Each structure stands twice: as C-alpha cells, then as structure tokens.
Amino acid sequence: MSPIDAPTPYASAPLLRATGLTKAFGAHEVLKGFDLEVRRGEVVALIGPSGSGKTTVLRSLNGLETPDAGVLAFDGGPVVDFANLGDRRSADRSRRKLRDRSAMVFQHHNLFPHMTVLQNVMEGPVQVQRVPKQRAQEEALALLDRVGLADKRDAYPFQLSGGQQQRVGIVRALALKPDLLLFDEPTSALDPELVGEVLSVISELVAEGWTMVIVTHELAFARQVADEILFMDGGVVVERGVPSQVFTAPVHERTRRFLDRILRPFE
Ligand SMILES: Nc1ncnc2c1ncn2[C@@H]1O[C@H](COP(=O)(O)OP(=O)(O)OP(=O)(O)O)[C@@H](O)[C@H]1O
Ligand SMILES: [Mg+2]
C-alpha cells in the first residue's frame, strides 16, 4: 500500500504549492490569501478555530471548492490559476484534474449507505478511474485487510461502528491512489474510545511515507506526526513552523490563545 510512484521524500519541487488563495461567500471573506507548500512525504497539520477556513482550504485543494483567486500548482500538473479559469468547461476540467491528485477523508465518513463496504471502496476506482472490476476488487480487499476490516467487506455502513466506518472512509481514499491525502477532522465525530483506532491507521500511513494535509483538533497527535503545523485564523495562516516551535513557543498571541483554549479549556 505504498504511495504510487512516490519518489524520494523531499524531492526538489514541492508536490503542491498553493499561493494567495482567496474565497468569499457573499460578503464573507473566508480565505484572505492562503499559502501552503507540501513536499512529498511531508505531513502538514492545519489547526485553527472554528470558521477560520480550514475545510474551505481542503475543499479547494481537492477541487470541491473554487477559490476566487490564487494559484494551485501540483508538481506534474495541473497548475490552476483561479483568477483565470476560462469558460465553464475549462473550469470543470481544472477541478477534475485537481481531484485526480488528492483524495479526501471527511469528518463524517460520507460512505454510500446503500452500498456494502467493498462496493464503497471500489466505487471511485471503477466508476471514476475506469479500473477493471476484478483488479479494483483485489486492491480494495488488500486495503481492507490492512486496516483489519476484510471480514466486513459485505457489511453495510450502518452495521459498522463509527471507527470502522471512518477506517473504511480512509481505505476509500487510499483506493484512489492519490498523491496527496487530505483529512478533515477525521476523528472529531467519533466517540472518544474510537479515536485511537483511526489515529493509529493514519500514523501507519505517515510511516509509509504518504503525503498529507490533516485538519485536526488532536494536538498531541499533530505534534507527533506532523512535519509542519499551520495555525489559521480569519482566513490566513497566522503562524507556521515545526511542531516543537509552534506548540511550545508560539510567536503570535493569537496562536497562544488558541492553544490555551484547547489545552486548558476549563481555566
Ligand atoms: N458553502 C458555503 N456558503 C456560505 N458560507 C460558507 C460556505 N462554506 C463555508 N462557509 C463559511 O466560511 C467560514 C469558514 O468555513 P470552514 O468550514 O472553512 O471553517 P473551518 O475552519 O473548517 O471551521 P470548523 O473548525 O468549524 O470546521 C465559515 O464562517 C462558514 O460558515
Ligand atoms: Mg471544518
């Protein structure tokens, strides 16, 4: 289950560079010039208060949201300049190309309720990527086996625990063989006792060298797995750095206040 064609980590060009992303919903400016660079094999954790724009960033990277301006450049393409998307067809094409490079794991697993676990995992490869069914099934079963869910292949999502559902959600993203994995608070909808099993799957993926952007409130986890922490507030990155720096010696007052609120909520 290693990343497809993953070259040596930290190869020269970043896998992804986002520059100056802006996005407004009506009069509400949600992203006000967001920048990000992700190198191959790197894990970036995006933290910040509710409403700061984290999900909008991930959705933009994945082509689910269309920023008003800014550039997303993947090594090997596409390079998308949102201020100059062209006509509707070329805009759609750009979004599709973005979607080909990354896969997203959502807070709520978003599994199709009427499909079995195996069908859920095979859906993207077969319907979108036109992978032959037989091969898609073999790969899906191998992935399910990796996260301890091979015996659930014929179960429906409602028959699984929240942690199992989320592990299927992760497998469904992996089955697309993306270059970049995007996690949007993958454990925040789970009962506390189920959080660990999902974080341990993500840790394994980190150890395997997958490139990831993770939005999470699990600060201890972020500190453990991330190469870089980005603290976002009000649609911009307020502070970025290695975990030891951001968590123990944040430079900005806003970062300090946010960390205090999460780490010491009752004080
Ligand atoms: N489709 C939309 N239409 C209108 N407003 C939106 C839309 N999507 C997001 N917003 C607004 O943009 C702001 C940023 O939302 P976003 O979901 O990116 O924040 P977030 O940092 O992920 O927050 P949370 O931690 O609560 O998930 C919020 O105020 C939200 O209400
Ligand atoms: Mg969010």
PDB file of N, CA and C in Angstrom, residues 62-127:
ATOM      1  N   ASN A  62      -8.785  20.067  -3.233  1.00  0.00           N
ATOM      2  CA  ASN A  62      -9.373  18.871  -3.825  1.00  0.00           C
ATOM      3  C   ASN A  62     -10.324  19.169  -4.994  1.00  0.00           C
ATOM      4  N   GLY A  63     -10.441  20.445  -5.356  1.00  0.00           N
ATOM      5  CA  GLY A  63     -11.307  20.797  -6.483  1.00  0.00           C
ATOM      6  C   GLY A  63     -12.789  20.773  -6.158  1.00  0.00           C
ATOM      7  N   LEU A  64     -13.140  20.673  -4.871  1.00  0.00           N
ATOM      8  CA  LEU A  64     -14.560  20.683  -4.490  1.00  0.00           C
ATOM      9  C   LEU A  64     -15.074  22.103  -4.308  1.00  0.00           C
ATOM     10  N   GLU A  65     -14.156  23.001  -4.054  1.00  0.00           N
ATOM     11  CA  GLU A  65     -14.488  24.411  -3.879  1.00  0.00           C
ATOM     12  C   GLU A  65     -13.647  25.196  -4.867  1.00  0.00           C
ATOM     13  N   THR A  66     -14.186  26.290  -5.370  1.00  0.00           N
ATOM     14  CA  THR A  66     -13.431  27.084  -6.336  1.00  0.00           C
ATOM     15  C   THR A  66     -13.066  28.434  -5.732  1.00  0.00           C
ATOM     16  N   PRO A  67     -11.795  28.623  -5.385  1.00  0.00           N
ATOM     17  CA  PRO A  67     -11.381  29.930  -4.868  1.00  0.00           C
ATOM     18  C   PRO A  67     -11.631  31.020  -5.908  1.00  0.00           C
ATOM     19  N   ASP A  68     -11.698  32.269  -5.449  1.00  0.00           N
ATOM     20  CA  ASP A  68     -11.896  33.401  -6.365  1.00  0.00           C
ATOM     21  C   ASP A  68     -10.592  33.769  -7.053  1.00  0.00           C
ATOM     22  N   ALA A  69      -9.491  33.571  -6.337  1.00  0.00           N
ATOM     23  CA  ALA A  69      -8.190  33.907  -6.925  1.00  0.00           C
ATOM     24  C   ALA A  69      -7.132  33.067  -6.224  1.00  0.00           C
ATOM     25  N   GLY A  70      -5.914  33.120  -6.771  1.00  0.00           N
ATOM     26  CA  GLY A  70      -4.819  32.329  -6.225  1.00  0.00           C
ATOM     27  C   GLY A  70      -4.474  31.209  -7.186  1.00  0.00           C
ATOM     28  N   VAL A  71      -3.368  30.551  -6.910  1.00  0.00           N
ATOM     29  CA  VAL A  71      -2.882  29.503  -7.807  1.00  0.00           C
ATOM     30  C   VAL A  71      -2.620  28.221  -7.017  1.00  0.00           C
ATOM     31  N   LEU A  72      -3.042  27.106  -7.588  1.00  0.00           N
ATOM     32  CA  LEU A  72      -2.687  25.786  -7.053  1.00  0.00           C
ATOM     33  C   LEU A  72      -1.816  25.104  -8.089  1.00  0.00           C
ATOM     34  N   ALA A  73      -0.609  24.725  -7.685  1.00  0.00           N
ATOM     35  CA  ALA A  73       0.309  24.098  -8.634  1.00  0.00           C
ATOM     36  C   ALA A  73       0.775  22.759  -8.085  1.00  0.00           C
ATOM     37  N   PHE A  74       0.387  21.691  -8.761  1.00  0.00           N
ATOM     38  CA  PHE A  74       0.884  20.364  -8.418  1.00  0.00           C
ATOM     39  C   PHE A  74       2.099  20.068  -9.280  1.00  0.00           C
ATOM     40  N   ASP A  75       3.105  19.457  -8.684  1.00  0.00           N
ATOM     41  CA  ASP A  75       4.259  19.015  -9.449  1.00  0.00           C
ATOM     42  C   ASP A  75       3.766  17.998 -10.482  1.00  0.00           C
ATOM     43  N   GLY A  76       4.013  18.230 -11.732  1.00  0.00           N
ATOM     44  CA  GLY A  76       3.497  17.357 -12.777  1.00  0.00           C
ATOM     45  C   GLY A  76       2.106  17.753 -13.239  1.00  0.00           C
ATOM     46  N   GLY A  77       1.573  18.849 -12.712  1.00  0.00           N
ATOM     47  CA  GLY A  77       0.274  19.373 -13.111  1.00  0.00           C
ATOM     48  C   GLY A  77      -0.868  18.799 -12.300  1.00  0.00           C
ATOM     49  N   PRO A  78      -2.001  19.474 -12.283  1.00  0.00           N
ATOM     50  CA  PRO A  78      -2.257  20.716 -13.006  1.00  0.00           C
ATOM     51  C   PRO A  78      -1.725  21.951 -12.269  1.00  0.00           C
ATOM     52  N   VAL A  79      -1.639  23.043 -12.999  1.00  0.00           N
ATOM     53  CA  VAL A  79      -1.424  24.348 -12.397  1.00  0.00           C
ATOM     54  C   VAL A  79      -2.696  25.138 -12.682  1.00  0.00           C
ATOM     55  N   VAL A  80      -3.400  25.504 -11.619  1.00  0.00           N
ATOM     56  CA  VAL A  80      -4.700  26.150 -11.798  1.00  0.00           C
ATOM     57  C   VAL A  80      -4.646  27.573 -11.243  1.00  0.00           C
ATOM     58  N   ASP A  81      -4.905  28.520 -12.115  1.00  0.00           N
ATOM     59  CA  ASP A  81      -4.944  29.930 -11.720  1.00  0.00           C
ATOM     60  C   ASP A  81      -6.415  30.324 -11.608  1.00  0.00           C
ATOM     61  N   PHE A  82      -6.897  30.449 -10.392  1.00  0.00           N
ATOM     62  CA  PHE A  82      -8.337  30.606 -10.195  1.00  0.00           C
ATOM     63  C   PHE A  82      -8.881  31.936 -10.702  1.00  0.00           C
ATOM     64  N   ALA A  83      -8.014  32.923 -10.843  1.00  0.00           N
ATOM     65  CA  ALA A  83      -8.493  34.198 -11.371  1.00  0.00           C
ATOM     66  C   ALA A  83      -8.700  34.117 -12.883  1.00  0.00           C
ATOM     67  N   ASN A  84      -8.139  33.080 -13.492  1.00  0.00           N
ATOM     68  CA  ASN A  84      -8.239  32.931 -14.953  1.00  0.00           C
ATOM     69  C   ASN A  84      -8.631  31.506 -15.322  1.00  0.00           C
ATOM     70  N   LEU A  85      -9.830  31.110 -14.897  1.00  0.00           N
ATOM     71  CA  LEU A  85     -10.247  29.725 -15.125  1.00  0.00           C
ATOM     72  C   LEU A  85     -10.782  29.496 -16.534  1.00  0.00           C
ATOM     73  N   GLY A  86     -11.074  30.577 -17.235  1.00  0.00           N
ATOM     74  CA  GLY A  86     -11.636  30.426 -18.577  1.00  0.00           C
ATOM     75  C   GLY A  86     -13.114  30.117 -18.519  1.00  0.00           C
ATOM     76  N   ASP A  87     -13.621  29.519 -19.574  1.00  0.00           N
ATOM     77  CA  ASP A  87     -15.063  29.263 -19.606  1.00  0.00           C
ATOM     78  C   ASP A  87     -15.407  28.091 -18.681  1.00  0.00           C
ATOM     79  N   ARG A  88     -16.696  27.829 -18.601  1.00  0.00           N
ATOM     80  CA  ARG A  88     -17.174  26.839 -17.651  1.00  0.00           C
ATOM     81  C   ARG A  88     -16.550  25.464 -17.868  1.00  0.00           C
ATOM     82  N   ARG A  89     -16.388  25.105 -19.135  1.00  0.00           N
ATOM     83  CA  ARG A  89     -15.831  23.775 -19.417  1.00  0.00           C
ATOM     84  C   ARG A  89     -14.386  23.654 -18.988  1.00  0.00           C
ATOM     85  N   SER A  90     -13.616  24.709 -19.224  1.00  0.00           N
ATOM     86  CA  SER A  90     -12.217  24.602 -18.820  1.00  0.00           C
ATOM     87  C   SER A  90     -12.099  24.686 -17.293  1.00  0.00           C
ATOM     88  N   ALA A  91     -13.015  25.406 -16.636  1.00  0.00           N
ATOM     89  CA  ALA A  91     -13.022  25.433 -15.169  1.00  0.00           C
ATOM     90  C   ALA A  91     -13.324  24.044 -14.614  1.00  0.00           C
ATOM     91  N   ASP A  92     -14.307  23.367 -15.216  1.00  0.00           N
ATOM     92  CA  ASP A  92     -14.637  22.000 -14.787  1.00  0.00           C
ATOM     93  C   ASP A  92     -13.453  21.070 -14.979  1.00  0.00           C
ATOM     94  N   ARG A  93     -12.780  21.252 -16.114  1.00  0.00           N
ATOM     95  CA  ARG A  93     -11.629  20.400 -16.396  1.00  0.00           C
ATOM     96  C   ARG A  93     -10.535  20.604 -15.355  1.00  0.00           C
ATOM     97  N   SER A  94     -10.295  21.855 -14.983  1.00  0.00           N
ATOM     98  CA  SER A  94      -9.280  22.149 -13.965  1.00  0.00           C
ATOM     99  C   SER A  94      -9.638  21.488 -12.639  1.00  0.00           C
ATOM    100  N   ARG A  95     -10.907  21.593 -12.264  1.00  0.00           N
ATOM    101  CA  ARG A  95     -11.325  20.987 -10.995  1.00  0.00           C
ATOM    102  C   ARG A  95     -11.157  19.477 -11.024  1.00  0.00           C
ATOM    103  N   ARG A  96     -11.482  18.880 -12.166  1.00  0.00           N
ATOM    104  CA  ARG A  96     -11.327  17.423 -12.276  1.00  0.00           C
ATOM    105  C   ARG A  96      -9.866  17.012 -12.154  1.00  0.00           C
ATOM    106  N   LYS A  97      -8.999  17.800 -12.772  1.00  0.00           N
ATOM    107  CA  LYS A  97      -7.570  17.474 -12.699  1.00  0.00           C
ATOM    108  C   LYS A  97      -7.057  17.600 -11.264  1.00  0.00           C
ATOM    109  N   LEU A  98      -7.557  18.606 -10.553  1.00  0.00           N
ATOM    110  CA  LEU A  98      -7.168  18.734  -9.140  1.00  0.00           C
ATOM    111  C   LEU A  98      -7.621  17.504  -8.367  1.00  0.00           C
ATOM    112  N   ARG A  99      -8.832  17.077  -8.659  1.00  0.00           N
ATOM    113  CA  ARG A  99      -9.402  15.940  -7.922  1.00  0.00           C
ATOM    114  C   ARG A  99      -8.606  14.662  -8.165  1.00  0.00           C
ATOM    115  N   ASP A 100      -7.978  14.590  -9.324  1.00  0.00           N
ATOM    116  CA  ASP A 100      -7.174  13.397  -9.625  1.00  0.00           C
ATOM    117  C   ASP A 100      -5.929  13.281  -8.749  1.00  0.00           C
ATOM    118  N   ARG A 101      -5.483  14.390  -8.187  1.00  0.00           N
ATOM    119  CA  ARG A 101      -4.217  14.350  -7.463  1.00  0.00           C
ATOM    120  C   ARG A 101      -4.384  14.067  -5.970  1.00  0.00           C
ATOM    121  N   SER A 102      -5.573  14.295  -5.427  1.00  0.00           N
ATOM    122  CA  SER A 102      -5.722  14.118  -3.979  1.00  0.00           C
ATOM    123  C   SER A 102      -7.013  13.378  -3.666  1.00  0.00           C
ATOM    124  N   ALA A 103      -7.086  12.868  -2.455  1.00  0.00           N
ATOM    125  CA  ALA A 103      -8.329  12.239  -2.001  1.00  0.00           C
ATOM    126  C   ALA A 103      -8.586  12.699  -0.582  1.00  0.00           C
ATOM    127  N   MET A 104      -9.858  12.856  -0.270  1.00  0.00           N
ATOM    128  CA  MET A 104     -10.231  13.492   0.993  1.00  0.00           C
ATOM    129  C   MET A 104     -10.935  12.501   1.916  1.00  0.00           C
ATOM    130  N   VAL A 105     -10.601  12.578   3.183  1.00  0.00           N
ATOM    131  CA  VAL A 105     -11.314  11.835   4.218  1.00  0.00           C
ATOM    132  C   VAL A 105     -12.061  12.871   5.051  1.00  0.00           C
ATOM    133  N   PHE A 106     -13.370  12.697   5.131  1.00  0.00           N
ATOM    134  CA  PHE A 106     -14.209  13.717   5.744  1.00  0.00           C
ATOM    135  C   PHE A 106     -14.448  13.427   7.218  1.00  0.00           C
ATOM    136  N   GLN A 107     -14.935  14.452   7.902  1.00  0.00           N
ATOM    137  CA  GLN A 107     -15.276  14.315   9.320  1.00  0.00           C
ATOM    138  C   GLN A 107     -16.347  13.232   9.504  1.00  0.00           C
ATOM    139  N   HIS A 108     -17.379  13.342   8.695  1.00  0.00           N
ATOM    140  CA  HIS A 108     -18.374  12.272   8.661  1.00  0.00           C
ATOM    141  C   HIS A 108     -18.012  11.465   7.434  1.00  0.00           C
ATOM    142  N   HIS A 109     -17.901  10.163   7.615  1.00  0.00           N
ATOM    143  CA  HIS A 109     -17.244   9.331   6.611  1.00  0.00           C
ATOM    144  C   HIS A 109     -17.822   9.464   5.205  1.00  0.00           C
ATOM    145  N   ASN A 110     -19.088   9.888   5.076  1.00  0.00           N
ATOM    146  CA  ASN A 110     -19.697  10.049   3.743  1.00  0.00           C
ATOM    147  C   ASN A 110     -19.740   8.770   2.920  1.00  0.00           C
ATOM    148  N   LEU A 111     -19.834   7.624   3.576  1.00  0.00           N
ATOM    149  CA  LEU A 111     -19.966   6.374   2.813  1.00  0.00           C
ATOM    150  C   LEU A 111     -21.361   6.325   2.197  1.00  0.00           C
ATOM    151  N   PHE A 112     -21.467   5.633   1.073  1.00  0.00           N
ATOM    152  CA  PHE A 112     -22.790   5.442   0.479  1.00  0.00           C
ATOM    153  C   PHE A 112     -23.546   4.410   1.309  1.00  0.00           C
ATOM    154  N   PRO A 113     -24.702   4.801   1.883  1.00  0.00           N
ATOM    155  CA  PRO A 113     -25.385   3.907   2.820  1.00  0.00           C
ATOM    156  C   PRO A 113     -25.947   2.648   2.166  1.00  0.00           C
ATOM    157  N   HIS A 114     -26.240   2.730   0.859  1.00  0.00           N
ATOM    158  CA  HIS A 114     -26.882   1.605   0.190  1.00  0.00           C
ATOM    159  C   HIS A 114     -25.860   0.660  -0.433  1.00  0.00           C
ATOM    160  N   MET A 115     -24.578   0.919  -0.206  1.00  0.00           N
ATOM    161  CA  MET A 115     -23.542   0.038  -0.767  1.00  0.00           C
ATOM    162  C   MET A 115     -22.791  -0.650   0.359  1.00  0.00           C
ATOM    163  N   THR A 116     -22.322  -1.862   0.064  1.00  0.00           N
ATOM    164  CA  THR A 116     -21.505  -2.570   1.051  1.00  0.00           C
ATOM    165  C   THR A 116     -20.153  -1.873   1.174  1.00  0.00           C
ATOM    166  N   VAL A 117     -19.417  -2.304   2.187  1.00  0.00           N
ATOM    167  CA  VAL A 117     -18.067  -1.780   2.395  1.00  0.00           C
ATOM    168  C   VAL A 117     -17.236  -1.949   1.127  1.00  0.00           C
ATOM    169  N   LEU A 118     -17.253  -3.150   0.582  1.00  0.00           N
ATOM    170  CA  LEU A 118     -16.444  -3.413  -0.620  1.00  0.00           C
ATOM    171  C   LEU A 118     -16.883  -2.539  -1.796  1.00  0.00           C
ATOM    172  N   GLN A 119     -18.192  -2.422  -1.966  1.00  0.00           N
ATOM    173  CA  GLN A 119     -18.699  -1.579  -3.063  1.00  0.00           C
ATOM    174  C   GLN A 119     -18.310  -0.111  -2.871  1.00  0.00           C
ATOM    175  N   ASN A 120     -18.350   0.336  -1.614  1.00  0.00           N
ATOM    176  CA  ASN A 120     -17.944   1.718  -1.336  1.00  0.00           C
ATOM    177  C   ASN A 120     -16.500   1.959  -1.749  1.00  0.00           C
ATOM    178  N   VAL A 121     -15.636   1.002  -1.424  1.00  0.00           N
ATOM    179  CA  VAL A 121     -14.213   1.190  -1.700  1.00  0.00           C
ATOM    180  C   VAL A 121     -13.943   1.093  -3.210  1.00  0.00           C
ATOM    181  N   MET A 122     -14.702   0.229  -3.894  1.00  0.00           N
ATOM    182  CA  MET A 122     -14.460   0.023  -5.336  1.00  0.00           C
ATOM    183  C   MET A 122     -15.069   1.130  -6.200  1.00  0.00           C
ATOM    184  N   GLU A 123     -16.018   1.862  -5.634  1.00  0.00           N
ATOM    185  CA  GLU A 123     -16.792   2.808  -6.444  1.00  0.00           C
ATOM    186  C   GLU A 123     -15.923   3.818  -7.213  1.00  0.00           C
ATOM    187  N   GLY A 124     -15.014   4.478  -6.496  1.00  0.00           N
ATOM    188  CA  GLY A 124     -14.176   5.501  -7.142  1.00  0.00           C
ATOM    189  C   GLY A 124     -13.287   4.910  -8.231  1.00  0.00           C
ATOM    190  N   PRO A 125     -12.481   3.892  -7.878  1.00  0.00           N
ATOM    191  CA  PRO A 125     -11.624   3.290  -8.900  1.00  0.00           C
ATOM    192  C   PRO A 125     -12.404   2.807 -10.127  1.00  0.00           C
ATOM    193  N   VAL A 126     -13.544   2.151  -9.932  1.00  0.00           N
ATOM    194  CA  VAL A 126     -14.274   1.570 -11.070  1.00  0.00           C
ATOM    195  C   VAL A 126     -15.019   2.643 -11.860  1.00  0.00           C
ATOM    196  N   GLN A 127     -15.770   3.498 -11.148  1.00  0.00           N
ATOM    197  CA  GLN A 127     -16.626   4.462 -11.856  1.00  0.00           C
ATOM    198  C   GLN A 127     -15.857   5.673 -12.375  1.00  0.00           C
TER     199      GLN A 127
END
